[in-house]
CSV table of C-alpha atoms in Angstrom, one decimal:
chain,number,residue,atom,x,y,z
A,1,MET,CA,18.9,13.7,38.2
A,2,SER,CA,22.2,14.9,36.9
A,3,LYS,CA,22.6,16.2,33.4
A,4,LYS,CA,24.4,13.1,32.3
A,5,GLU,CA,21.7,10.8,33.7
A,6,LYS,CA,19.1,12.8,31.8
A,7,ARG,CA,20.9,12.4,28.6
A,8,ILE,CA,21.3,8.7,29.0
A,9,LEU,CA,17.6,8.5,29.8
A,10,ALA,CA,16.6,10.5,26.7
A,11,PHE,CA,18.9,8.3,24.5
A,12,LEU,CA,17.5,5.1,25.9
A,13,ALA,CA,13.9,6.4,25.4
A,14,VAL,CA,14.6,7.2,21.8
A,15,THR,CA,16.2,3.8,21.2
A,16,ALA,CA,13.4,2.0,23.0
A,17,LEU,CA,10.8,3.8,20.9
A,18,THR,CA,12.6,3.0,17.7
A,19,LEU,CA,13.0,-0.6,18.5
A,20,GLY,CA,9.6,-0.9,20.0
A,21,VAL,CA,8.0,0.3,16.8
A,22,ALA,CA,10.4,-1.5,14.5
A,23,PRO,CA,8.9,-5.0,14.7
A,24,ARG,CA,5.6,-3.7,13.2
A,25,ALA,CA,7.2,-3.9,9.7
A,26,GLU,CA,4.8,-3.1,7.0
A,27,ALA,CA,5.9,-3.4,3.4
A,28,MET,CA,7.1,0.1,2.8
A,29,HIS,CA,4.1,2.0,1.6
A,30,ILE,CA,4.6,5.8,1.7
A,31,MET,CA,1.7,7.0,3.7
A,32,GLU,CA,-1.0,9.3,2.5
A,33,GLY,CA,0.0,13.0,2.6
A,34,TYR,CA,3.7,12.4,3.2
A,35,LEU,CA,4.8,13.7,-0.2
A,36,PRO,CA,4.0,17.3,-1.5
A,37,GLY,CA,1.7,17.6,-4.4
A,38,GLY,CA,4.4,18.2,-7.1
A,39,TYR,CA,6.3,15.1,-6.3
A,40,CYS,CA,3.1,13.0,-6.2
A,41,ILE,CA,2.3,14.1,-9.8
A,42,ALA,CA,5.9,13.7,-10.9
A,43,TRP,CA,6.2,10.0,-9.7
A,44,GLY,CA,2.8,9.3,-11.2
A,45,VAL,CA,3.9,10.6,-14.6
A,46,LEU,CA,7.1,8.6,-14.3
A,47,CYS,CA,4.9,5.5,-13.9
A,48,LEU,CA,2.8,6.1,-17.0
A,49,PRO,CA,5.0,4.6,-19.7
A,50,PHE,CA,5.4,1.4,-17.7
A,51,LEU,CA,1.7,1.2,-16.9
A,52,ALA,CA,0.8,1.9,-20.6
A,53,ALA,CA,3.2,-0.9,-21.7
A,54,GLY,CA,1.6,-3.2,-19.2
A,55,PHE,CA,-1.9,-2.2,-20.3
A,56,PHE,CA,-1.1,-2.9,-23.9
A,57,ALA,CA,0.6,-6.2,-23.1
A,58,ILE,CA,-2.4,-7.3,-21.1
A,59,ARG,CA,-4.9,-6.2,-23.8
A,60,LYS,CA,-3.0,-8.1,-26.5
A,61,THR,CA,-2.9,-11.3,-24.4
A,62,LEU,CA,-6.6,-11.0,-23.7
A,63,GLN,CA,-7.5,-10.4,-27.3
A,64,GLU,CA,-5.8,-13.7,-28.2
A,65,ARG,CA,-7.0,-15.7,-25.2
A,66,ARG,CA,-10.1,-14.1,-23.7
A,67,ASN,CA,-10.3,-16.8,-21.0
A,68,LEU,CA,-7.2,-15.5,-19.3
A,69,ILE,CA,-9.1,-12.6,-17.8
A,70,THR,CA,-10.2,-14.6,-14.7
A,71,LEU,CA,-6.7,-15.9,-14.3
A,72,LEU,CA,-5.3,-12.4,-14.4
A,73,ALA,CA,-7.8,-11.2,-11.9
A,74,MET,CA,-7.1,-14.2,-9.6
A,75,SER,CA,-3.4,-13.3,-9.8
A,76,GLY,CA,-4.1,-9.7,-8.7
A,77,ALA,CA,-6.2,-11.0,-5.9
A,78,PHE,CA,-3.5,-13.4,-5.0
A,79,ILE,CA,-0.9,-10.6,-4.7
A,80,PHE,CA,-3.3,-8.7,-2.5
A,81,VAL,CA,-4.0,-11.6,-0.2
A,82,ILE,CA,-0.4,-12.8,0.1
A,83,SER,CA,0.7,-9.3,1.0
A,84,SER,CA,-2.1,-8.8,3.5
A,85,LEU,CA,-1.4,-12.1,5.4
A,86,LYS,CA,0.9,-11.9,8.4
A,87,ILE,CA,4.1,-13.7,7.8
A,88,PRO,CA,5.9,-15.5,10.6
A,89,SER,CA,8.6,-13.2,11.9
A,90,VAL,CA,11.4,-13.8,14.4
A,91,THR,CA,10.0,-11.3,17.0
A,92,GLY,CA,6.5,-12.7,16.9
A,93,SER,CA,5.1,-9.4,15.7
A,94,CYS,CA,3.3,-8.8,12.4
A,95,SER,CA,4.9,-8.0,9.1
A,96,HIS,CA,3.8,-8.4,5.6
A,97,MET,CA,5.6,-9.4,2.4
A,98,THR,CA,5.3,-7.3,-0.8
A,99,GLY,CA,4.5,-10.2,-3.0
A,100,THR,CA,5.6,-8.3,-6.0
A,101,GLY,CA,8.8,-10.3,-6.5
A,102,LEU,CA,6.7,-13.5,-6.5
A,103,GLY,CA,4.3,-11.9,-8.9
A,104,ALA,CA,7.1,-10.9,-11.3
A,105,ILE,CA,8.5,-14.4,-11.3
A,106,LEU,CA,5.1,-16.0,-11.9
A,107,PHE,CA,3.4,-13.5,-14.2
A,108,GLY,CA,6.1,-11.3,-15.7
A,109,PRO,CA,6.8,-7.7,-14.8
A,110,SER,CA,4.5,-6.0,-17.4
A,111,ALA,CA,1.4,-7.7,-16.0
A,112,VAL,CA,2.5,-7.0,-12.5
A,113,SER,CA,2.7,-3.3,-13.1
A,114,ILE,CA,-1.0,-3.0,-13.8
A,115,LEU,CA,-2.0,-5.6,-11.2
A,116,GLY,CA,0.2,-3.8,-8.7
A,117,LEU,CA,-1.5,-0.5,-9.4
A,118,ILE,CA,-4.9,-2.0,-8.7
A,119,VAL,CA,-3.6,-3.9,-5.6
A,120,LEU,CA,-2.1,-0.6,-4.3
A,121,LEU,CA,-5.4,1.2,-4.8
A,122,PHE,CA,-7.3,-1.6,-2.9
A,123,GLN,CA,-4.7,-1.6,-0.2
A,124,ALA,CA,-5.1,2.1,0.3
A,125,LEU,CA,-8.9,1.9,0.4
A,126,LEU,CA,-9.5,-1.4,2.2
A,127,LEU,CA,-6.5,-1.7,4.5
A,128,GLY,CA,-5.3,1.9,5.0
A,129,HIS,CA,-1.8,1.0,3.7
A,130,GLY,CA,-0.4,3.7,1.4
A,131,GLY,CA,-2.6,6.4,0.0
A,132,LEU,CA,-4.3,8.0,-2.9
A,133,THR,CA,-1.9,10.9,-3.4
A,134,THR,CA,1.2,8.7,-2.9
A,135,ILE,CA,-0.1,6.0,-5.2
A,136,GLY,CA,2.2,7.1,-8.0
A,137,ALA,CA,5.3,6.9,-5.8
A,138,ASN,CA,4.3,3.6,-4.3
A,139,THR,CA,3.4,2.2,-7.7
A,140,PHE,CA,6.9,3.1,-9.0
A,141,SER,CA,8.7,1.5,-6.1
A,142,MET,CA,6.6,-1.5,-5.4
A,143,ALA,CA,4.9,-2.4,-8.8
A,144,ILE,CA,7.6,-1.2,-11.2
A,145,ALA,CA,11.1,-1.0,-9.8
A,146,GLY,CA,10.9,-4.0,-7.5
A,147,PRO,CA,9.3,-6.4,-10.0
A,148,PHE,CA,11.5,-5.4,-12.9
A,149,VAL,CA,14.6,-5.9,-10.9
A,150,SER,CA,13.3,-9.3,-9.6
A,151,TRP,CA,12.5,-10.4,-13.1
A,152,GLY,CA,15.9,-9.3,-14.4
A,153,ILE,CA,17.8,-11.1,-11.7
A,154,TYR,CA,15.6,-14.2,-12.2
A,155,LEU,CA,16.4,-14.3,-15.9
A,156,LEU,CA,20.0,-13.6,-15.3
A,157,CYS,CA,20.3,-16.4,-12.8
A,158,GLN,CA,18.6,-18.7,-15.4
A,159,LYS,CA,21.1,-17.7,-18.0
A,160,LEU,CA,24.1,-18.1,-15.8
A,161,LYS,CA,22.7,-21.6,-14.7
A,162,VAL,CA,22.7,-20.6,-11.0
A,163,ASN,CA,20.9,-23.0,-8.8
A,164,LYS,CA,17.2,-22.4,-9.3
A,165,ARG,CA,16.3,-21.9,-5.6
A,166,ALA,CA,19.2,-19.5,-5.2
A,167,GLY,CA,18.0,-17.6,-8.2
A,168,ILE,CA,14.5,-17.2,-6.9
A,169,PHE,CA,15.7,-16.3,-3.5
A,170,LEU,CA,18.0,-13.6,-4.9
A,171,ALA,CA,15.3,-12.3,-7.2
A,172,ALA,CA,12.7,-11.9,-4.5
A,173,ALA,CA,15.1,-10.6,-1.8
A,174,LEU,CA,16.9,-8.1,-4.0
A,175,GLY,CA,13.6,-7.0,-5.5
A,176,ASP,CA,12.4,-6.2,-2.0
A,177,LEU,CA,15.6,-4.4,-1.2
A,178,VAL,CA,15.3,-2.3,-4.4
A,179,THR,CA,11.7,-1.4,-3.4
A,180,TYR,CA,13.1,-0.3,0.0
A,181,CYS,CA,15.9,1.7,-1.5
A,182,VAL,CA,13.7,3.4,-4.0
A,183,THR,CA,11.2,4.4,-1.3
A,184,ALA,CA,14.0,5.8,0.8
A,185,LEU,CA,15.2,7.7,-2.2
A,186,GLN,CA,11.7,9.1,-2.9
A,187,MET,CA,11.6,10.3,0.7
A,188,ALA,CA,15.1,11.8,0.6
A,189,VAL,CA,14.4,13.8,-2.6
A,190,VAL,CA,11.6,15.6,-0.8
A,191,HIS,CA,12.6,15.8,2.8
A,192,ASN,CA,16.1,17.1,2.9
A,193,ALA,CA,15.5,20.7,4.0
A,194,ASP,CA,18.4,21.3,6.3
A,195,SER,CA,20.9,18.7,5.1
A,196,THR,CA,22.1,17.4,1.8
A,197,PHE,CA,20.3,14.9,-0.3
A,198,GLY,CA,22.9,12.2,0.4
A,199,GLU,CA,22.7,12.7,4.1
A,200,ALA,CA,18.9,12.4,4.0
A,201,LEU,CA,19.1,9.3,1.9
A,202,ILE,CA,21.5,7.6,4.4
A,203,LYS,CA,19.2,8.6,7.3
A,204,PHE,CA,16.1,7.1,5.7
A,205,LEU,CA,18.0,4.0,4.7
A,206,THR,CA,19.3,3.5,8.3
A,207,VAL,CA,15.9,4.1,9.9
A,208,PHE,CA,14.1,1.6,7.8
A,209,ALA,CA,17.0,-0.9,7.6
A,210,PRO,CA,16.2,-2.9,10.8
A,211,THR,CA,12.7,-3.7,9.6
A,212,GLN,CA,13.3,-4.0,5.9
A,213,ILE,CA,16.5,-6.1,5.6
A,214,PRO,CA,15.2,-9.1,7.7
A,215,LEU,CA,11.9,-8.7,5.8
A,216,ALA,CA,13.7,-9.1,2.5
A,217,VAL,CA,15.4,-12.3,3.6
A,218,ILE,CA,12.2,-13.7,4.9
A,219,GLU,CA,10.4,-12.7,1.7
A,220,GLY,CA,13.1,-14.5,-0.3
A,221,ILE,CA,12.8,-17.7,1.7
A,222,ILE,CA,9.0,-17.7,1.4
A,223,THR,CA,9.1,-17.0,-2.3
A,224,VAL,CA,11.4,-20.0,-2.8
A,225,LEU,CA,9.0,-22.2,-0.7
A,226,ILE,CA,6.0,-21.1,-2.7
A,227,VAL,CA,7.6,-21.5,-6.1
A,228,MET,CA,9.0,-24.9,-5.2
A,229,GLY,CA,5.6,-25.9,-3.9
A,230,LEU,CA,4.0,-24.9,-7.2
A,231,GLU,CA,6.6,-26.7,-9.2
A,232,THR,CA,6.0,-29.9,-7.2
A,233,TYR,CA,2.3,-29.9,-7.2
A,234,ALA,CA,1.1,-27.7,-10.0
A,235,LYS,CA,2.9,-28.3,-13.2
A,236,PRO,CA,-0.2,-27.9,-15.4
A,237,GLU,CA,-1.3,-24.8,-13.6
A,238,LEU,CA,2.1,-23.2,-14.0
A,239,LYS,CA,1.8,-23.8,-17.7
A,240,THR,CA,-1.4,-21.9,-17.8
A,241,ILE,CA,0.2,-19.0,-15.9
A,242,GLY,CA,3.1,-19.1,-18.4
A,243,PHE,CA,0.7,-17.8,-21.1
A,244,LEU,CA,0.5,-14.5,-19.2
A,245,LYS,CA,4.2,-14.1,-19.6
A,246,GLU,CA,4.4,-14.9,-23.3
A,247,ALA,CA,2.8,-11.9,-24.8
A,248,LYS,CA,5.4,-9.1,-24.6
B,1,MET,CA,-12.3,-10.2,7.3
B,2,ILE,CA,-11.4,-6.8,6.0
B,3,ALA,CA,-12.6,-4.5,8.8
B,4,ILE,CA,-12.9,-1.4,6.6
B,5,ASP,CA,-15.1,-3.2,4.1
B,6,LYS,CA,-17.4,-4.3,6.9
B,7,LEU,CA,-17.6,-0.9,8.5
B,8,CYS,CA,-18.3,1.0,5.3
B,9,TYR,CA,-21.3,-1.2,4.5
B,10,ASN,CA,-22.7,-0.3,8.0
B,11,SER,CA,-22.0,3.4,7.6
B,12,ARG,CA,-24.9,5.8,7.9
B,13,LEU,CA,-23.5,7.8,5.0
B,14,ARG,CA,-23.4,4.7,2.8
B,15,TYR,CA,-26.5,5.7,0.7
B,16,GLU,CA,-25.3,9.2,-0.1
B,17,ASN,CA,-24.3,9.7,-3.7
B,18,ALA,CA,-20.8,8.1,-4.2
B,19,GLY,CA,-19.7,10.9,-6.5
B,20,GLU,CA,-20.3,13.5,-3.9
B,21,LYS,CA,-18.4,11.6,-1.2
B,22,SER,CA,-15.4,10.9,-3.5
B,23,ALA,CA,-15.3,14.5,-4.7
B,24,PHE,CA,-15.4,15.8,-1.2
B,25,ALA,CA,-12.6,13.4,0.0
B,26,VAL,CA,-10.3,13.9,-3.0
B,27,ILE,CA,-10.6,17.7,-3.2
B,28,THR,CA,-10.1,18.1,0.5
B,29,LEU,CA,-7.2,15.7,0.3
B,30,CYS,CA,-5.6,17.8,-2.5
B,31,ILE,CA,-6.0,21.1,-0.7
B,32,CYS,CA,-4.6,19.5,2.5
B,33,VAL,CA,-1.6,18.1,0.7
B,34,MET,CA,-0.9,21.2,-1.3
B,35,SER,CA,-1.3,23.7,1.5
B,36,ARG,CA,1.3,22.2,3.9
B,37,SER,CA,0.0,24.1,6.9
B,38,ILE,CA,-0.8,22.9,10.4
B,39,ALA,CA,-3.9,25.0,10.6
B,40,VAL,CA,-5.5,23.7,7.4
B,41,ALA,CA,-4.5,20.1,8.5
B,42,GLY,CA,-6.2,20.7,11.9
B,43,VAL,CA,-9.4,21.8,10.2
B,44,VAL,CA,-9.4,18.9,7.8
B,45,LEU,CA,-8.7,16.4,10.5
B,46,ALA,CA,-11.5,17.7,12.7
B,47,VAL,CA,-14.1,18.0,9.9
B,48,THR,CA,-13.5,14.6,8.3
B,49,GLY,CA,-13.1,12.9,11.6
B,50,ILE,CA,-16.4,14.3,12.9
B,51,LEU,CA,-18.1,13.4,9.6
B,52,THR,CA,-16.8,9.8,9.7
B,53,VAL,CA,-17.5,9.2,13.3
B,54,LYS,CA,-20.6,11.3,14.1
B,55,LYS,CA,-22.4,11.2,10.7
B,56,GLY,CA,-21.1,7.9,9.6
B,57,GLY,CA,-21.4,6.1,12.9
B,58,VAL,CA,-18.0,4.5,13.0
B,59,PRO,CA,-17.1,3.7,16.6
B,60,VAL,CA,-14.6,6.3,17.9
B,61,PHE,CA,-12.1,3.8,19.2
B,62,ARG,CA,-12.0,1.8,16.0
B,63,TYR,CA,-11.5,5.0,14.1
B,64,LEU,CA,-8.6,6.0,16.3
B,65,LYS,CA,-7.1,2.5,16.1
B,66,PHE,CA,-7.2,2.8,12.3
B,67,LEU,CA,-5.5,6.1,12.5
B,68,THR,CA,-2.5,4.3,14.1
B,69,ILE,CA,-2.0,2.0,11.2
B,70,PRO,CA,0.5,4.2,9.5
B,71,LEU,CA,2.0,5.2,12.8
B,72,ALA,CA,5.1,3.0,12.5
B,73,PHE,CA,6.0,4.5,9.2
B,74,LEU,CA,5.2,8.0,10.4
B,75,LEU,CA,7.3,7.7,13.6
B,76,LEU,CA,10.3,6.2,11.8
B,77,SER,CA,10.4,8.6,8.9
B,78,THR,CA,9.8,11.6,11.2
B,79,LEU,CA,12.7,10.5,13.3
B,80,ALA,CA,14.8,10.4,10.2
B,81,ILE,CA,13.8,14.0,9.4
B,82,LEU,CA,14.1,15.3,12.9
B,83,PHE,CA,17.4,13.9,14.0
B,84,HIS,CA,20.8,14.6,12.5
B,85,ILE,CA,24.2,13.1,13.4
B,86,LYS,CA,26.6,16.0,13.2
B,87,ARG,CA,30.0,17.2,14.4
B,88,GLU,CA,28.5,20.4,15.9
B,89,PRO,CA,25.2,20.6,17.9
B,90,LEU,CA,22.1,22.3,16.4
B,91,ASP,CA,19.8,24.7,18.3
B,92,LEU,CA,17.0,22.6,19.7
B,93,PHE,CA,18.9,19.9,21.6
B,94,ALA,CA,21.9,17.7,21.3
B,95,ILE,CA,22.9,14.4,22.8
B,96,PRO,CA,26.7,13.8,22.6
B,97,LEU,CA,27.8,10.4,21.3
B,98,GLY,CA,31.5,10.5,21.7
B,99,GLY,CA,32.7,13.3,19.5
B,100,TRP,CA,29.4,13.3,17.4
B,101,TYR,CA,26.0,14.7,18.3
B,102,LEU,CA,22.6,13.3,17.9
B,103,THR,CA,20.9,16.6,17.4
B,104,ALA,CA,17.9,18.4,16.1
B,105,GLY,CA,17.2,21.9,14.9
B,106,THR,CA,14.1,24.1,15.5
B,107,ASP,CA,13.4,24.4,11.8
B,108,SER,CA,13.4,20.7,11.2
B,109,PHE,CA,11.3,20.2,14.3
B,110,PHE,CA,8.5,22.5,13.0
B,111,TYR,CA,8.9,20.9,9.6
B,112,ALA,CA,8.4,17.5,11.2
B,113,VAL,CA,5.4,18.6,13.2
B,114,GLN,CA,3.7,20.1,10.1
B,115,LEU,CA,4.4,16.9,8.2
B,116,VAL,CA,2.9,14.7,10.9
B,117,PHE,CA,-0.3,16.9,10.9
B,118,THR,CA,-0.6,17.0,7.2
B,119,ALA,CA,-0.1,13.3,6.9
B,120,LEU,CA,-2.7,12.5,9.6
B,121,ALA,CA,-5.2,14.9,8.0
B,122,ALA,CA,-4.6,13.3,4.6
B,123,VAL,CA,-5.2,9.9,6.1
B,124,SER,CA,-8.4,11.1,7.7
B,125,CYS,CA,-9.6,12.2,4.2
B,126,LEU,CA,-8.8,8.8,2.8
B,127,TYR,CA,-10.6,7.1,5.7
B,128,PHE,CA,-13.7,9.3,5.2
B,129,LEU,CA,-13.9,7.9,1.7
B,130,SER,CA,-13.2,4.3,2.6
B,131,PHE,CA,-15.3,4.2,5.8
B,132,THR,CA,-18.4,5.6,4.0
B,133,THR,CA,-18.2,4.2,0.5
B,134,PRO,CA,-18.2,0.5,-0.4
B,135,MET,CA,-15.8,-0.5,-3.1
B,136,PRO,CA,-18.4,-1.2,-5.9
B,137,ASP,CA,-19.6,2.4,-5.5
B,138,ILE,CA,-16.1,3.8,-5.8
B,139,LEU,CA,-15.6,1.6,-8.9
B,140,GLU,CA,-18.9,3.1,-10.3
B,141,VAL,CA,-17.4,6.6,-9.9
B,142,LEU,CA,-14.2,5.5,-11.7
B,143,LYS,CA,-16.3,4.2,-14.5
B,144,LYS,CA,-18.1,7.5,-14.8
B,145,LEU,CA,-14.7,9.1,-15.0
B,146,HIS,CA,-14.0,7.0,-18.1
B,147,CYS,CA,-11.4,4.6,-16.6
B,148,PRO,CA,-10.5,2.1,-19.3
B,149,ALA,CA,-13.0,-0.8,-19.6
B,150,LEU,CA,-10.3,-3.4,-19.2
B,151,LEU,CA,-9.1,-1.9,-15.9
B,152,MET,CA,-12.6,-1.6,-14.6
B,153,GLU,CA,-13.3,-5.3,-15.4
B,154,LEU,CA,-10.1,-6.3,-13.7
B,155,MET,CA,-10.8,-4.3,-10.6
B,156,LEU,CA,-14.3,-5.6,-10.3
B,157,LEU,CA,-13.1,-9.2,-10.6
B,158,ILE,CA,-10.1,-8.7,-8.3
B,159,TYR,CA,-12.4,-7.2,-5.7
B,160,ARG,CA,-14.6,-10.3,-5.8
B,161,PHE,CA,-11.7,-12.7,-5.8
B,162,ILE,CA,-10.0,-11.1,-2.8
B,163,PHE,CA,-12.7,-12.4,-0.5
B,164,ILE,CA,-12.7,-15.8,-2.0
B,165,LEU,CA,-9.0,-16.2,-1.6
B,166,LEU,CA,-9.0,-14.7,1.9
B,167,ASP,CA,-11.6,-17.3,2.9
B,168,THR,CA,-9.5,-20.0,1.5
B,169,ALA,CA,-6.3,-18.7,3.1
B,170,ASP,CA,-8.1,-18.5,6.4
B,171,ALA,CA,-9.3,-22.1,6.2
B,172,ILE,CA,-5.9,-23.3,5.3
B,173,SER,CA,-4.1,-21.5,8.0
B,174,THR,CA,-6.6,-22.7,10.6
B,175,SER,CA,-6.1,-26.2,9.6
B,176,GLN,CA,-2.3,-25.7,9.6
B,177,SER,CA,-2.5,-24.4,13.2
B,178,CYS,CA,-4.6,-27.4,14.2
B,179,ARG,CA,-1.9,-29.7,12.9
B,180,LEU,CA,0.8,-27.9,14.8
B,181,GLY,CA,2.0,-26.2,11.7
B,182,ASN,CA,3.0,-23.1,13.6
B,183,ARG,CA,4.8,-24.9,16.4
B,184,ASN,CA,8.1,-23.1,15.9
B,185,TYR,CA,9.6,-20.6,13.5
B,186,ARG,CA,10.8,-23.2,11.1
B,187,THR,CA,7.5,-24.9,10.7
B,188,ALA,CA,5.7,-21.6,10.6
B,189,LEU,CA,7.9,-20.5,7.6
B,190,LYS,CA,7.3,-23.9,5.9
B,191,SER,CA,3.5,-23.6,6.5
B,192,PHE,CA,3.4,-20.2,5.0
B,193,GLY,CA,5.2,-21.4,1.9
B,194,LEU,CA,2.7,-24.3,1.6
B,195,LEU,CA,-0.2,-21.9,2.2
B,196,GLY,CA,1.1,-19.7,-0.6
B,197,SER,CA,1.5,-22.4,-3.1
B,198,ALA,CA,-1.8,-24.1,-2.2
B,199,LEU,CA,-3.6,-20.8,-2.5
B,200,MET,CA,-2.1,-20.1,-5.9
B,201,ILE,CA,-3.1,-23.6,-7.1
B,202,ARG,CA,-6.7,-23.1,-5.8
B,203,ALA,CA,-6.8,-19.7,-7.4
B,204,VAL,CA,-5.8,-21.0,-10.8
B,205,GLN,CA,-8.2,-23.9,-10.7
B,206,ARG,CA,-11.0,-21.7,-9.5
B,207,SER,CA,-10.3,-19.0,-12.2
B,208,GLY,CA,-10.7,-21.7,-14.9
B,209,ARG,CA,-14.0,-22.9,-13.5
B,210,LEU,CA,-15.2,-19.4,-13.0
B,211,TYR,CA,-14.5,-18.5,-16.6
B,212,ASP,CA,-16.5,-21.5,-17.8
B,213,ALA,CA,-19.4,-20.4,-15.6
B,214,MET,CA,-19.3,-16.9,-16.9
B,215,GLU,CA,-19.1,-18.1,-20.5
B,216,ALA,CA,-22.1,-20.3,-19.9
B,217,ARG,CA,-24.0,-17.2,-18.8
B,218,CYS,CA,-23.2,-15.4,-22.0
B,219,TYR,CA,-20.1,-13.5,-21.0
B,220,ASP,CA,-18.9,-11.4,-23.9
B,221,GLY,CA,-16.1,-9.3,-22.4
B,222,ARG,CA,-18.3,-7.0,-20.3
B,223,ILE,CA,-19.6,-7.6,-16.9
B,224,GLN,CA,-22.8,-5.7,-16.4
B,225,VAL,CA,-23.6,-4.8,-12.9
B,226,LEU,CA,-26.8,-3.1,-11.9
B,227,SER,CA,-26.1,0.1,-10.0
B,228,GLU,CA,-28.7,1.7,-7.8
B,229,SER,CA,-28.9,5.3,-8.8
B,230,ARG,CA,-28.8,7.8,-6.0
B,231,PRO,CA,-29.0,11.2,-7.6
B,232,PRO,CA,-26.7,13.8,-6.1
B,233,ARG,CA,-28.5,16.3,-3.9
B,234,LYS,CA,-28.1,20.0,-4.5
B,235,LYS,CA,-27.9,20.8,-0.8
B,236,VAL,CA,-24.9,18.4,-0.3
B,237,ILE,CA,-23.1,19.7,-3.4
B,238,ALA,CA,-23.6,23.3,-2.1
B,239,TRP,CA,-22.1,22.3,1.2
B,240,ILE,CA,-19.1,20.6,-0.4
B,241,ILE,CA,-18.4,23.6,-2.6
B,242,LEU,CA,-18.8,26.0,0.3
B,243,PHE,CA,-16.5,24.0,2.6
B,244,ASP,CA,-13.8,23.3,0.0
B,245,GLY,CA,-14.0,26.9,-1.3
B,246,ALA,CA,-13.5,28.2,2.2
B,247,LEU,CA,-10.8,25.7,2.9
B,248,LEU,CA,-9.0,26.7,-0.3
B,249,ILE,CA,-9.2,30.4,0.5
B,250,PHE,CA,-8.0,29.7,4.1
B,251,ALA,CA,-5.1,27.6,2.8
B,252,ILE,CA,-4.0,30.3,0.3
B,253,TRP,CA,-4.3,33.0,3.0
B,254,ARG,CA,-2.1,30.8,5.4
B,255,ARG,CA,0.4,30.2,2.7
B,256,PHE,CA,0.9,33.7,1.3
B,257,PHE,CA,-0.5,36.3,3.7
B,258,SER,CA,0.5,35.2,7.2
């Protein structure tokens, strides 16, 4: 083999490896042990105010309407289950949605922050997605940043009288993209030893883009389908869920 | 349905005191993550792996298969750390791409190897906990650590409901497949949307009925669950302290004196 042939082979092998792995798109959980201790604690602390706000909001709601506890728990279980189901993907391989955009639209972002924390803990322990040390970072990207952005966009679209379906699609898809960008940022802050922060960020964004961008689009479409289904068949139930959002 | 949940109920270490197991897993995990050394990670990987497989009785192949769950994430992000696209080549190797180089340096190579080992060892700590300790036991430990009552209650309920909803989702998706709901991509998407909304509707209806049932049985805001008490054994605690102490000293020695 000549040198050139070897290079071509190496390049092809790397590409094949990347693309071969790419279809197994998980929602972007940072795996256990990937962040050093200091950063784990820092992201955890950053989550605390949001979690505390969510906790107090939930407690207030429950003090007024005790019977919502089962609904709240069912919502948490729903987020877990919807994010553990395989969604149909173009390549026929398995990928999962985050479900947090949907959660934010249905239950409001403050409830989702607490539910998201619990769901992430269960995902780490029951499914091996994410981890205990990285739970702070994952909570920030998936249960706080994503849902808050989704919620904001959803409200904004309602204000601007954008078509409802388009609004839901945008909210879910952009929420997913924000989760992906925040995760890339969390990785780049830590792992930029021999390059600059910006360079590392671009690298992480590129590497995860082929899996995450299609996923965001699919998540958007599915969220629209689910919410539309609910509006058609479950008006009274949606009204019950609405109570979770009111207390803020 | 959830493989880890099934496996941990069959584990031979299931009836050890949950506090001991959690303490062992979490302390080892912390030392492993803080140390950032390949040697420490190797020791942790070996010890927790052997404990889970040999002592706990988890089939080796299933254990290895579970270790590959985060592999996609690990590979992709390690690629991002390892490779650079630069004007001038670095020392390890370089593949020219018309004026630019896809290149890697020795430093980042060792950094990446260390990261992969640490991450795998950390995952093995997590798996030790989740393969030997059923979720209710872990919740019991959290309760002893004074986790807020509201959170405890939510977690307990969510854990129960997960299985109910998974069952429902399973039944719905089977019947969708029977009715050619996953014939092509378009129908598959539509089916998934329908599944999601049906699941939500069922969940809401069920939660209402469940609350009524709980109230009928004198629910007053606290769910009392009997826990079997398995007192911690001194011998096990001594072993954990011995191992983690030695590991800590080893980690400090690797970090500062070698």
